[in-house]
Coordinates of C-alpha atoms and ligand atoms in Angstrom, one line a residue:
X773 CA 0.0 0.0 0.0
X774 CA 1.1 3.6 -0.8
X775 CA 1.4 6.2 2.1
X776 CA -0.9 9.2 1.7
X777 CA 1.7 11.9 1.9
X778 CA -1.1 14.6 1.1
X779 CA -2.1 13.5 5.1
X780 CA 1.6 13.4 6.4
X781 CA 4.2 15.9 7.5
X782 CA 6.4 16.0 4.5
X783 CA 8.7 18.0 5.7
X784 CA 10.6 18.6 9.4
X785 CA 12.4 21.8 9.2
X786 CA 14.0 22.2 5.4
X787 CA 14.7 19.1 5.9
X788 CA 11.8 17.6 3.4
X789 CA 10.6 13.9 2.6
X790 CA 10.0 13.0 -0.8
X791 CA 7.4 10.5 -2.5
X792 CA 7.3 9.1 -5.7
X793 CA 6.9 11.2 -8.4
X794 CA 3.7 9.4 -8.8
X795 CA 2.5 9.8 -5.4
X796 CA 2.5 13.8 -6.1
X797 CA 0.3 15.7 -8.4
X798 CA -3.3 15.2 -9.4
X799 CA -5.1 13.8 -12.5
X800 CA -5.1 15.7 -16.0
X801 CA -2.1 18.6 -14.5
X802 CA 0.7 18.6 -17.6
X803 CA 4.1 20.6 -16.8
X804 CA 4.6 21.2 -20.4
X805 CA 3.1 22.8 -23.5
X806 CA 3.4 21.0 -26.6
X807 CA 2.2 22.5 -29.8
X808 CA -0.5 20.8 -32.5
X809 CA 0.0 18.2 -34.1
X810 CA 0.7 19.4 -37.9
X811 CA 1.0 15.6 -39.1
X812 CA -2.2 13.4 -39.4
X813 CA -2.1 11.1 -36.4
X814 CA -0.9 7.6 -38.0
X815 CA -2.8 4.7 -35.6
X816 CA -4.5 3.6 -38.6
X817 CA -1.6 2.0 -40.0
X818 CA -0.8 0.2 -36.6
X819 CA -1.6 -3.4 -36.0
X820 CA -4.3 -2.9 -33.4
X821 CA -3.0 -5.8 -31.4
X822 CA 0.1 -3.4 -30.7
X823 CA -1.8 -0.4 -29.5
X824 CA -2.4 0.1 -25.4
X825 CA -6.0 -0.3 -24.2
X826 CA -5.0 2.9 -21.7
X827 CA -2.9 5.3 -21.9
X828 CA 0.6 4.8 -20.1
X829 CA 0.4 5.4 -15.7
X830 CA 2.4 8.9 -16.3
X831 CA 3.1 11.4 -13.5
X832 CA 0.8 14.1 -13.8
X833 CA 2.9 17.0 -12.1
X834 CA 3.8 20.8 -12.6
X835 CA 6.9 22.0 -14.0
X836 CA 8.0 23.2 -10.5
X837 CA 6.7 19.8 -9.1
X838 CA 9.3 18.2 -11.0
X839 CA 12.2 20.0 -10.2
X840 CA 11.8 20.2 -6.8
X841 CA 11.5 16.6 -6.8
X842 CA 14.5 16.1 -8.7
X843 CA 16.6 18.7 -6.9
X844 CA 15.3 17.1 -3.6
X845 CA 16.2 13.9 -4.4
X846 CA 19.3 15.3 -5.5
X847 CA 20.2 16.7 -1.9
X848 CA 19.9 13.6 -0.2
X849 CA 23.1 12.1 -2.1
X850 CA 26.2 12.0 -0.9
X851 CA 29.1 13.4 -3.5
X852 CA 32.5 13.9 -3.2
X853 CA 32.0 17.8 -3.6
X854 CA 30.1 17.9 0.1
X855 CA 32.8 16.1 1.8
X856 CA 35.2 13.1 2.5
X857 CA 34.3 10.0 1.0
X858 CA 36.8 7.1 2.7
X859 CA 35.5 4.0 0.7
X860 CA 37.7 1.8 0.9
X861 CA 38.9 0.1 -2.5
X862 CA 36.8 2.5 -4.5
X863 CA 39.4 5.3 -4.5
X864 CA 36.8 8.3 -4.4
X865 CA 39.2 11.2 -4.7
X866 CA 38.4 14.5 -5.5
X867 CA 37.9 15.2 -9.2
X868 CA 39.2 18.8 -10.8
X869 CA 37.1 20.8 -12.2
X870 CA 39.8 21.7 -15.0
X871 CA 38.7 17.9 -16.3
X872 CA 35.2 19.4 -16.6
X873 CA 36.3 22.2 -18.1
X874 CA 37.8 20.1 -20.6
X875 CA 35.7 17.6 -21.3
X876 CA 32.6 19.8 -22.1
X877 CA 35.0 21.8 -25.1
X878 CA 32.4 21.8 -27.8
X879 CA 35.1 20.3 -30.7
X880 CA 35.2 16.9 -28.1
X881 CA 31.4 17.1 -26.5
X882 CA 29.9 17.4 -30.1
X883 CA 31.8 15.4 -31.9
X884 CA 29.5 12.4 -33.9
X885 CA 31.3 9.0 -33.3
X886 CA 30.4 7.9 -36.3
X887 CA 32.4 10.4 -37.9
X888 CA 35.5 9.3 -40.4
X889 CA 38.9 9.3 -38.8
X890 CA 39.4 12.5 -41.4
X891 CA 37.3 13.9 -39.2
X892 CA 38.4 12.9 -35.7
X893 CA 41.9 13.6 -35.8
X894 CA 42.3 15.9 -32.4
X895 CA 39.7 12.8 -30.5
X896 CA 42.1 10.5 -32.0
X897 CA 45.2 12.7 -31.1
X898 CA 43.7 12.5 -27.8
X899 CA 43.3 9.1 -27.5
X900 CA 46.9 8.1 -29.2
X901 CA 48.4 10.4 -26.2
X902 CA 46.4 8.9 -23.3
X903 CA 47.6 5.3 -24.6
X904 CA 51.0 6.5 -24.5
X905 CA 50.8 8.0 -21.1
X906 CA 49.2 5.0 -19.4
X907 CA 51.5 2.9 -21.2
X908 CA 54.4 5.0 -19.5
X909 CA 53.0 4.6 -16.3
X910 CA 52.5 1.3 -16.3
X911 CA 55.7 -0.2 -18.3
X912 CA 53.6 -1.6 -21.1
X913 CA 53.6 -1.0 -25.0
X914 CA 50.0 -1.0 -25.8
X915 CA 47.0 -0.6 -24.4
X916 CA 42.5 -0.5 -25.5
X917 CA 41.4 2.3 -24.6
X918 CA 37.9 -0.1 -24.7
X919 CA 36.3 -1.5 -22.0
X920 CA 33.8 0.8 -19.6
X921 CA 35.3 -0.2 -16.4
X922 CA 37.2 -2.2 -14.6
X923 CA 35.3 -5.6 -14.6
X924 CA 34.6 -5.0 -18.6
X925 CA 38.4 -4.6 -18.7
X926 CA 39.1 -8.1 -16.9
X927 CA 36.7 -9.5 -19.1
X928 CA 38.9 -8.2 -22.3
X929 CA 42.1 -9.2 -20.3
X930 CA 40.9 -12.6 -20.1
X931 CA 39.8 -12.7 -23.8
X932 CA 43.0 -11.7 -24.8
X933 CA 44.5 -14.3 -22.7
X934 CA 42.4 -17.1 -24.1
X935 CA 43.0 -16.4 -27.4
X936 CA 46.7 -16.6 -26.6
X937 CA 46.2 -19.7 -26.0
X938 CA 44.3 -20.9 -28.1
X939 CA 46.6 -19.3 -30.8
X940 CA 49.1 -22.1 -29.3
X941 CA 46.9 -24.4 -29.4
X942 CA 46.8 -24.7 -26.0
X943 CA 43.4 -24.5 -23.6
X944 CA 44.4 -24.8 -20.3
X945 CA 41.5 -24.1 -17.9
X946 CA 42.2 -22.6 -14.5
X947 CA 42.6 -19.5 -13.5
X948 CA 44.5 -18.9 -10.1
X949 CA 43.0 -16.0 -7.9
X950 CA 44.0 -14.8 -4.6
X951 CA 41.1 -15.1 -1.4
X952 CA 41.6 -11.2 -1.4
X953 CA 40.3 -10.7 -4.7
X954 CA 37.6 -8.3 -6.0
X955 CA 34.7 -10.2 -6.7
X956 CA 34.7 -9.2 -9.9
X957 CA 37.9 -11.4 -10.4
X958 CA 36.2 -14.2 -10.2
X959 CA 32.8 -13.2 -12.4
X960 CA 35.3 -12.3 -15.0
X961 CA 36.8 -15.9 -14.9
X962 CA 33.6 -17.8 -15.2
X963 CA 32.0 -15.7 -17.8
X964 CA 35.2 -16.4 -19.8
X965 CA 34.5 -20.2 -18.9
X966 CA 37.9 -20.6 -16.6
X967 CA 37.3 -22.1 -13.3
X968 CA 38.7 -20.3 -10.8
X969 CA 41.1 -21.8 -8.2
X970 CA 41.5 -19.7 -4.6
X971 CA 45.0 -19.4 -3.5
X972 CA 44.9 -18.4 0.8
X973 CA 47.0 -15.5 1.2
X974 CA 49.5 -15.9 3.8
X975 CA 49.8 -14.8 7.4
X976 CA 51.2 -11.7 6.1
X977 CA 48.6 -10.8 4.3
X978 CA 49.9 -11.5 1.0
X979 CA 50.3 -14.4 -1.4
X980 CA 53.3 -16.5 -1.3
X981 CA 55.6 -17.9 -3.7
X982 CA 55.3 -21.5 -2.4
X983 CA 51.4 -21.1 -2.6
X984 CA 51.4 -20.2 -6.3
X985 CA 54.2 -23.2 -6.3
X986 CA 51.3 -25.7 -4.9
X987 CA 48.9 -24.3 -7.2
X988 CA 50.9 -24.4 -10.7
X989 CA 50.4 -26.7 -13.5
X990 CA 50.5 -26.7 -17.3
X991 CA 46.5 -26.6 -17.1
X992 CA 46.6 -23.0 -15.8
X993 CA 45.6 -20.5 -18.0
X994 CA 47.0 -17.0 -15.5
X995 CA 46.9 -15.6 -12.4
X996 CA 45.1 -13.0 -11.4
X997 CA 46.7 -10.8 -8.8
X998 CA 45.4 -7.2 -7.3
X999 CA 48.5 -5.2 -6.5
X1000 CA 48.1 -3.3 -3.8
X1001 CA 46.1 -6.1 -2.3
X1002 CA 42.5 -5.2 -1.3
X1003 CA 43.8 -5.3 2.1
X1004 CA 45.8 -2.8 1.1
X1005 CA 49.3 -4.5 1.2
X1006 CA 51.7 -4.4 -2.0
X1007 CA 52.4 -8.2 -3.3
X1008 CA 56.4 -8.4 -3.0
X1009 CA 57.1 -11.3 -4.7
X1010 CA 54.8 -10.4 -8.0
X1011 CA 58.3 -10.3 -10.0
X1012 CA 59.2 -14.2 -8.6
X1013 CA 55.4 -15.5 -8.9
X1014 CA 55.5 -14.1 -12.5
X1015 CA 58.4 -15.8 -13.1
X1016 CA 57.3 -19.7 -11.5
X1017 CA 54.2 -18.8 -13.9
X1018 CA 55.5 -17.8 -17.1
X1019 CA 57.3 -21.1 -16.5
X1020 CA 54.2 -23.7 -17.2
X1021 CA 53.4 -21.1 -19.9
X1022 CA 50.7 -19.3 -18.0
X1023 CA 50.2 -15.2 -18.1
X1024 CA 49.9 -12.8 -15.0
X1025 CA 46.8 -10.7 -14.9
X1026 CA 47.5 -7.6 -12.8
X1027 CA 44.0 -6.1 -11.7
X1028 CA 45.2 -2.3 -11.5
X1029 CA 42.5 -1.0 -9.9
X1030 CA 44.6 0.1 -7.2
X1031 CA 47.4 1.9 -9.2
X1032 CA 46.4 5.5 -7.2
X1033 CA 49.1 3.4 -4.7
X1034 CA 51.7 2.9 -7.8
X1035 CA 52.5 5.9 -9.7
X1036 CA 55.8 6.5 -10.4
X1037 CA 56.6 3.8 -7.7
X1038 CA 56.2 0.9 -9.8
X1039 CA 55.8 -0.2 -13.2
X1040 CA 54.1 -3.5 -13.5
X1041 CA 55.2 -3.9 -17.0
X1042 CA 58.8 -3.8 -16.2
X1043 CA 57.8 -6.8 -13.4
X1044 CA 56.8 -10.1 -15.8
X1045 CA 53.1 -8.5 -15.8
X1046 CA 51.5 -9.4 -19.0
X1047 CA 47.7 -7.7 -18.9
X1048 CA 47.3 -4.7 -16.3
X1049 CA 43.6 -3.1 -16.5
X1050 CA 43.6 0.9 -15.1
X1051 CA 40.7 2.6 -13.5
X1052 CA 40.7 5.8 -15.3
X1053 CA 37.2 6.8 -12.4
X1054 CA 39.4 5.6 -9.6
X1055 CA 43.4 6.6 -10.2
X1056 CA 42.8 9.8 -13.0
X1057 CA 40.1 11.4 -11.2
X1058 CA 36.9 11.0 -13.4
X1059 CA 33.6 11.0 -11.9
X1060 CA 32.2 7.3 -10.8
X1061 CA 29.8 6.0 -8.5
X1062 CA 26.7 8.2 -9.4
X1063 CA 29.0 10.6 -10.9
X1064 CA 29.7 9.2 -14.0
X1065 CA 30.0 6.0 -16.1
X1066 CA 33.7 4.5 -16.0
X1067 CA 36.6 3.7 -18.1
X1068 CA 38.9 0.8 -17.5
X1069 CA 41.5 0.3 -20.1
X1070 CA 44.0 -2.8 -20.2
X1071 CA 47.7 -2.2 -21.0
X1072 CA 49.1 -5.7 -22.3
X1073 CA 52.9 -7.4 -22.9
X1074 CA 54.2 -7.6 -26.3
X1075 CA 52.9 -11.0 -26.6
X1076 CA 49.0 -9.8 -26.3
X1077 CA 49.3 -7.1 -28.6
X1078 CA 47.9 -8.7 -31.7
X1079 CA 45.0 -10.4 -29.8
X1080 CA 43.8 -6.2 -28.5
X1081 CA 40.2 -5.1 -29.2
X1082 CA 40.0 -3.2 -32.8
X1083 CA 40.2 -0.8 -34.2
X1084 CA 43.3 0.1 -32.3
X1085 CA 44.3 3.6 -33.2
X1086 CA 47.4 3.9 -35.1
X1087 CA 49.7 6.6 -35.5
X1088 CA 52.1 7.6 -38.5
X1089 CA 53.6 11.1 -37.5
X1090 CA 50.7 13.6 -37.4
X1091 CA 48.2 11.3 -38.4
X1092 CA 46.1 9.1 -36.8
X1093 CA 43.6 6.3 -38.1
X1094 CA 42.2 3.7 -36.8
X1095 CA 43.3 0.0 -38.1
X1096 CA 41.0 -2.3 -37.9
X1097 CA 42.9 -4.9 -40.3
X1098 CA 44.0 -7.1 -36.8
X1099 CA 42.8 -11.0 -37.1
X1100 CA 44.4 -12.2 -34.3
X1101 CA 41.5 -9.4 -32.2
X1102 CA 39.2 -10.3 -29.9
X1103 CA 37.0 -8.0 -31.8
X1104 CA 35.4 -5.0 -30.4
X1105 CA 34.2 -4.8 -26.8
X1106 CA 32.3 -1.6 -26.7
X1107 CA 30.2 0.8 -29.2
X1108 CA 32.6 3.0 -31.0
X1109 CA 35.7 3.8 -28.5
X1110 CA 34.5 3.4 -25.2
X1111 CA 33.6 6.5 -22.6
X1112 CA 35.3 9.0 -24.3
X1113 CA 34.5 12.0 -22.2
X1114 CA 36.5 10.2 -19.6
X1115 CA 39.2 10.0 -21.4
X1116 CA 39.6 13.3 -21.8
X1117 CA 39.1 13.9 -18.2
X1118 CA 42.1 11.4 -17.3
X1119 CA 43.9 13.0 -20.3
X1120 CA 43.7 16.2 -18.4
X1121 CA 44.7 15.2 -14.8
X1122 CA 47.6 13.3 -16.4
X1123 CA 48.9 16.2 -18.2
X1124 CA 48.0 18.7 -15.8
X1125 CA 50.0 17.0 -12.6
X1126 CA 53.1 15.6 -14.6
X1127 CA 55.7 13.1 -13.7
X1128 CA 56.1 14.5 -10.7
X1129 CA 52.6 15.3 -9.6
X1130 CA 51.7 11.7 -10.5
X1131 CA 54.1 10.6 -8.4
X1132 CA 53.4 13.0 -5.3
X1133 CA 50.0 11.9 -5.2
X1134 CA 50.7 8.3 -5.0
X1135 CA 53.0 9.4 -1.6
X1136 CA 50.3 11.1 -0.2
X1137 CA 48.2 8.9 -0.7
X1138 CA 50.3 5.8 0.7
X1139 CA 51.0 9.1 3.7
X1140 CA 47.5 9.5 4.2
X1141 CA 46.5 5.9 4.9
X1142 CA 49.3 5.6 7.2
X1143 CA 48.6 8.6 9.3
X1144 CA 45.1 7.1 9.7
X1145 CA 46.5 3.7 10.5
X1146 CA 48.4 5.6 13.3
X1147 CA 46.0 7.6 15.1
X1148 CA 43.2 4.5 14.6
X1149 CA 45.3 1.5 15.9
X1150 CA 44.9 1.8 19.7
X1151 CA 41.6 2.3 19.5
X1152 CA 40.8 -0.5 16.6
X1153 CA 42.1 -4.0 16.0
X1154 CA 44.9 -3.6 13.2
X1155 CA 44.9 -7.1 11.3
X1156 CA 48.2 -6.5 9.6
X1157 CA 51.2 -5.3 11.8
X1158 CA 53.0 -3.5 9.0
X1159 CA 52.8 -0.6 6.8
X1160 CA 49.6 -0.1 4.6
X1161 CA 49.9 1.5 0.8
X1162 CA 46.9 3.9 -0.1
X1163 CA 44.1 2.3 2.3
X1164 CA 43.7 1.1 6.1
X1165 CA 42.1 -2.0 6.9
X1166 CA 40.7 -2.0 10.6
X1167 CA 38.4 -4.2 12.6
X1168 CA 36.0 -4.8 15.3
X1169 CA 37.3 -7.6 16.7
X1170 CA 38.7 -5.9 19.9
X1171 CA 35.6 -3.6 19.9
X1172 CA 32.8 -6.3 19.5
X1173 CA 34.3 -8.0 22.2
X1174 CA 34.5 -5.5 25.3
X1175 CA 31.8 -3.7 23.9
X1176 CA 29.0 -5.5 21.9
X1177 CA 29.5 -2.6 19.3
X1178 CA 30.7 -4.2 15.3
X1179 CA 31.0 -2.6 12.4
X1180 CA 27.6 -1.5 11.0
X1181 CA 27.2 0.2 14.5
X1182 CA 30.4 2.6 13.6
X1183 CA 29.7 2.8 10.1
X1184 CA 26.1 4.4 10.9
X1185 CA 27.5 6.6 13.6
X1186 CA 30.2 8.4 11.5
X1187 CA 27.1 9.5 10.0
X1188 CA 26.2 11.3 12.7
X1189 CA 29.5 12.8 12.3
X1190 CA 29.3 13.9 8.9
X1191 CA 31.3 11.4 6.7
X1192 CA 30.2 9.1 4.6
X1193 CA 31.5 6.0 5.9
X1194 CA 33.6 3.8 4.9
X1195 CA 33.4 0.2 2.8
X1196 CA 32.8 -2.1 5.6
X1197 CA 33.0 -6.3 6.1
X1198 CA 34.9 -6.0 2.8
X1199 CA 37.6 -7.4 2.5
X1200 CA 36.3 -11.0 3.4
X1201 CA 39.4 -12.1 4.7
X1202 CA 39.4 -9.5 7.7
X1203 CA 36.2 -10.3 9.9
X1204 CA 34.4 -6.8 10.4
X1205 CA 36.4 -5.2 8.1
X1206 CA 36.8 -1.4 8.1
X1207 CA 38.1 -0.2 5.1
X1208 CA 39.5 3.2 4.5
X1209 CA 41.1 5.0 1.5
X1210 CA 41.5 8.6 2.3
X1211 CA 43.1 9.6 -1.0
X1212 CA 45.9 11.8 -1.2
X1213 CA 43.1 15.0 -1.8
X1214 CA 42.2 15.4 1.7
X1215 CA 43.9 18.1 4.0
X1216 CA 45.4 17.2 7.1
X1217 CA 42.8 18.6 9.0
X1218 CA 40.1 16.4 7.4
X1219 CA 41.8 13.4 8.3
X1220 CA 42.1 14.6 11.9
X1221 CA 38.3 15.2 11.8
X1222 CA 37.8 11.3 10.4
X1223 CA 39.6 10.0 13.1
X1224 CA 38.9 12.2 16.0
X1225 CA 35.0 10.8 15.3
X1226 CA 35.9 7.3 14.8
X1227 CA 38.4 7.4 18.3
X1228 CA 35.3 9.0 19.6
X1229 CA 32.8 6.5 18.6
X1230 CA 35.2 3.4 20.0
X1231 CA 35.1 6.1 23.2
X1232 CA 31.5 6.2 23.0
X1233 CA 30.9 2.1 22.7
X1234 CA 32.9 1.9 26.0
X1235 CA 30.5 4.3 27.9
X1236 CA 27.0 4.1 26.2
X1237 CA 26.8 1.3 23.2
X1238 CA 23.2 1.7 23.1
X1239 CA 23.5 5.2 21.8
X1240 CA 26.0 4.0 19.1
X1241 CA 24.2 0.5 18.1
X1242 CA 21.1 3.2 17.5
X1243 CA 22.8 5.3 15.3
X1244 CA 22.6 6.8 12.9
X1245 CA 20.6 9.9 15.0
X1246 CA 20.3 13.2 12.9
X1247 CA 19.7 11.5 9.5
X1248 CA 16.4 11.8 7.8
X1249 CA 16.1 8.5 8.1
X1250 CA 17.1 5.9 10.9
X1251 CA 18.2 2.4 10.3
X1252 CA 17.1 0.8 7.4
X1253 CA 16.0 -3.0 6.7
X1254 CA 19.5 -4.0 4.6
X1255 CA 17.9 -6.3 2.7
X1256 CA 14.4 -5.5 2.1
X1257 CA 14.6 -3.5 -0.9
X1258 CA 16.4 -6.5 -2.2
X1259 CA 14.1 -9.0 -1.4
X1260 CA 11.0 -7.5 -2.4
X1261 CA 11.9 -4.9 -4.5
X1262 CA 8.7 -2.9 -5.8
X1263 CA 9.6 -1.7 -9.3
X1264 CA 6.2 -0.8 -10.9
X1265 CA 4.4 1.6 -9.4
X1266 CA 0.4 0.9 -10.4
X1267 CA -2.8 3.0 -9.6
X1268 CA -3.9 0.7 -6.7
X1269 CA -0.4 2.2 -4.9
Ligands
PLP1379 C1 36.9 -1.2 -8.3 C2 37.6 -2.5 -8.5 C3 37.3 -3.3 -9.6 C4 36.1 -3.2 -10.5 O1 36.2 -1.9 -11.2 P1 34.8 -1.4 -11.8 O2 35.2 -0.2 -12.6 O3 33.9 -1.0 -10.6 O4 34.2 -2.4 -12.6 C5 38.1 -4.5 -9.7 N1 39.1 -4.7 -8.8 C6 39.4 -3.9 -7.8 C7 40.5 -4.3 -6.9 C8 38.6 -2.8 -7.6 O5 38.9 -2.0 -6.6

């Protein structure tokens, strides 16, 4: 049943609730004008059988009814622009407005994608130069510009890797994935039709030589490693497991989504890495999460190069064009070049911080996490007793136990404190996880304020759980069901409410 918000208080303070868009207006009330038709209506060519009985369940709302609705439901998200947004493994930094800037320059936002190369040469230009830059970064030669995001570029990886094989008429079938993983390791595996084998990671929090050793055999098709970890530990012996690897002919898949911890640090390419996919939304600051869609392009070894998504662009002096003459190729992986405005974006940050920028940002990054690991770890369970790179994994352990108080319970109170809180009971190695990525954009003083509320709220579980395990308080609303909306979700919206 629908609420009757006509009957309830819809607003407390400025602080307003919003219905459905349905659930406002009344019956016949249009927020536009449209002219007269000045064709002949056409329904008698139409198949009756295709034509509604009634017209389509509409909102029927004002101009103004709309847009406050809109711009209501607006202010209830959470952006980067309103404040710190520590989620852990999702790198939310803060993204320039110069990128904006950018991308909306009407010779890139109009440009038709079905346009002739003749007639794309500065989108191409563009293009061509990101490549090279990312391939810089990373140590590789080549890379697609392609895939949408991250998990689209493990699927591509994995493509390109299979058709390695198969192009030695080899088909070995496993693919070798840490416990730490990103879920989306794994999807990518078995929607390439690999099985997926779980290597534990060791005491240290990272994988092991011997491990991979165990694991080995002439059946394995790669290994898929995340460096930094998703606990947030760099893998050390990445250069020796790549080695044991290539030796039973198998490839190294480097899941890069963590590179913000890399740059200028560490070039995978120069470390037996064969396939590397990049985050542009996470490391070169374009928009993600509600923000914007992604882009997660996959830097590849000499050996992968021929088997790269076409057309590849190509680049003979001052020209560019786009080849498309490749048959080894897995083909194409995405309508016309992928998220272009966000390659722009990246294009921009890249250029616009440098060698040396890239490469301060990664420090304070890596600074960041481990000024927060600092101040946090008498006041939280630290799983791993060594230094983090760009994120903080914490725990309830010591807290659940002395106080009844676990993760959820913190996570909802920092809301009460103004941040966004972090990615929680993720990793799934680290029982009660807390994960937190500052980035290297926040200011001293924000991460002071982070931590001074979290110290507070394990203060605050000591002295008066109840108030913490009720949180969060001065939200405009309380504690949701977690799963209901998932269970039953309600996605049509009829008359009868
Ligand atoms: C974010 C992330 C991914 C997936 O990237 P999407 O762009 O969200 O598809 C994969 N692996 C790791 C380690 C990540 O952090």
């Amino acid at each position: 049943m629908s609420v009757d918000h006509r009957k309830e208080r819809l607003s407390s303070g400025l602080l307003h609730r919003e219905p459905l868009i349905f659930e406002r207006g009344s019956a016949g009330r249009v927020g536009c004008s449209l002219p007269e038709a000045d064709v002949p209506e056409a329904t008698a060519a139409i198949d009756p059988a295709l034509l509604r009985a009634e017209p389509p369940l509409l909102p029927e709302v004002s101009e103004p009814e709309a847009t406050r609705h809109f711009t209501r439901l607006s202010q209830w998200n959470f952006a980067i622009d309103l404040g710190m947004y520590p989620l852990g493994s999702c790198t939310m930094k803060y993204n320039p407005k110069n990128n904006e800037r950018a991308a909306r320059m009407p010779g890139f936002a109009n440009l038709h994608p079905a346009l002739g190369p003749e007639h794309l040469q500065g989108a191409l230009a563009l293009m061509w130069r990101l490549e090279r830059a990312l391939c810089e970064i990373t140590g590789f030669g080549r890379a697609t510009l392609q895939p949408a995001a991250g998990a689209q570029g493990e699927l591509a990886g994995l493509m390109m890797i299979r058709a390695y094989h198969v192009d030695r008429h080899r088909s070995p079938s496993k693919v070798l994935i840490p416990d730490s993983a990103h879920g989306t390791n794994p999807a990518s595996c078995t929607v390439n039709g690999f099985a997926t084998v779980p290597l534990p990671t060791g005491a240290r929090g990272t994988l092991d030589l011997d491990t991979v050793r165990k694991a080995i055999s002439d059946d394995v098709a790669a290994i898929m490693i995340t460096n930094p970890s998703t606990v947030g530990l760099f893998e050390d012996q990445i250069a020796e497991i790549a080695e044991l690897v290539h030796a039973h002919g198998a490839l190294v898949y480097m899941d890069g989504a963590n590179l913000n911890a890399l740059l200028g640090q560490f070039r995978p390419g120069d470390h037996g890495v064969d396939c590397l996919h990049i985050n542009l939304h996470k490391t070169f600051t374009t928009p993600h999460g509600g923000g914007g869609p992604g882009a997660g392009p996959v830097a590849v070894a000499p050996g992968l190069v021929p088997f790269l998504p076409t057309p590849t662009v190509e680049s003979t002096g001052d020209d560019y064009r786009l080849d498309f003459d490749r048959p080894k190729s897995i083909g194409r992986v995405r309508a016309f070049f992928g998220n272009f405005g966000m390659f722009v974006r990246a294009y921009t940050y890249i250029r616009e911080m440098g060698a040396d920028g890239l490469k301060a940002a990664t420090e304070m990054a890596v600074l960041n996490a481990n000024y927060l690991k600092a101040r946090l770890q008498a006041h939280y369970h630290t799983p791993y007793d060594r230094a983090c790179m760009h994120e903080v994994v914490v725990s309830d352990q010591r807290l659940k136990k002395e106080t009844g108080v676990q993760t959820l319970d913190v996570a909802k109170r920092l809301m009460d404190h103004g941040f966004h809180p972090p990615t929680i009971y993720f990793p799934l190695i680290v029982m009660g996880a807390l994960m937190i990525e500052p980035t290297e954009t926040e200011t001293l003083e924000t991460l002071d304020e982070l931590a001074d509320a979290l110290v507070a709220i394990a203060e605050e579980a000591r002295t008066d759980p109840e108030t913490v395990k009720a949180a969060p308080h001065t939200t405009g609303l309380r504690r949701l069901d977690e799963t209901l909306a998932a269970r039953k979700p309600r996605l049509r919206y009829t008359r009868e409410g």
